[in-house]
Phi, psi and omega in degrees: 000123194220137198243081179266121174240147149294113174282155185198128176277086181300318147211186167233162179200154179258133149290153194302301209294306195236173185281039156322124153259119169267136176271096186301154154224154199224162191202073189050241180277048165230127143267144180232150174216105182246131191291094170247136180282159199271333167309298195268023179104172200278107153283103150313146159269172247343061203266143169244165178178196173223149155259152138222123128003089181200162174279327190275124187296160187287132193280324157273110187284029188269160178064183193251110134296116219225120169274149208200210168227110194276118196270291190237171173184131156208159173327329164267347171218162176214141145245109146254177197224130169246049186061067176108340219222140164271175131238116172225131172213142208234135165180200179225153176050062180270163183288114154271123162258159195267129209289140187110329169318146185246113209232154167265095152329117154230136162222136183233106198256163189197125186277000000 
């Protein structure tokens, strides 16, 4: 079970507090919202790329990958937690997990 969105970074904003970007991505009528730290890199805005979803670690090691939880899932939202760190994604007909999956991110941007 695998969740692949096309992607596009619709802005970056920095957090106050920590060395955070929190990141918009946007996949037609999907928002994506992600915490990512500024240490393992620089995400641009309009940068295109793919996310993908999966329980299964990514067979490629390319781009940046982050492993979690699944907090919340319904067709219309997905939440995860990457120990300290969000993903919140708002859509319609979304890939549903069951809460507590231990799931793998990977995003792979290309300007």
């Amino acid at each position: 079970m695998a969740m692949e969105l096309d992607v596009l970074v619709e802005k970056v904003g920095k957090d106050p507090l920590f060395n955070l970007d929190i990141v918009e991505l946007k996949s037609g009528n999907t928002t994506i919202i992600l915490d990512f730290p500024r240490e393992i890199g620089a995400i641009r805005q309009k940068e295109r790329g793919k996310l993908v979803i999966s329980k299964e670690a990514p067979k490629e090691k390319k781009g940046y990958i982050f492993n979690g939880i699944v907090y919340k899932s319904s067709k219309n939202e997905l939440q995860v937690s990457f120990y300290g760190l969000w993903m919140r994604i708002n859509g319609e007909n979304l890939e549903e997990f069951a809460q507590g999956d231990k799931v793998y991110v990977q995003l792979t941007l290309s300007e």
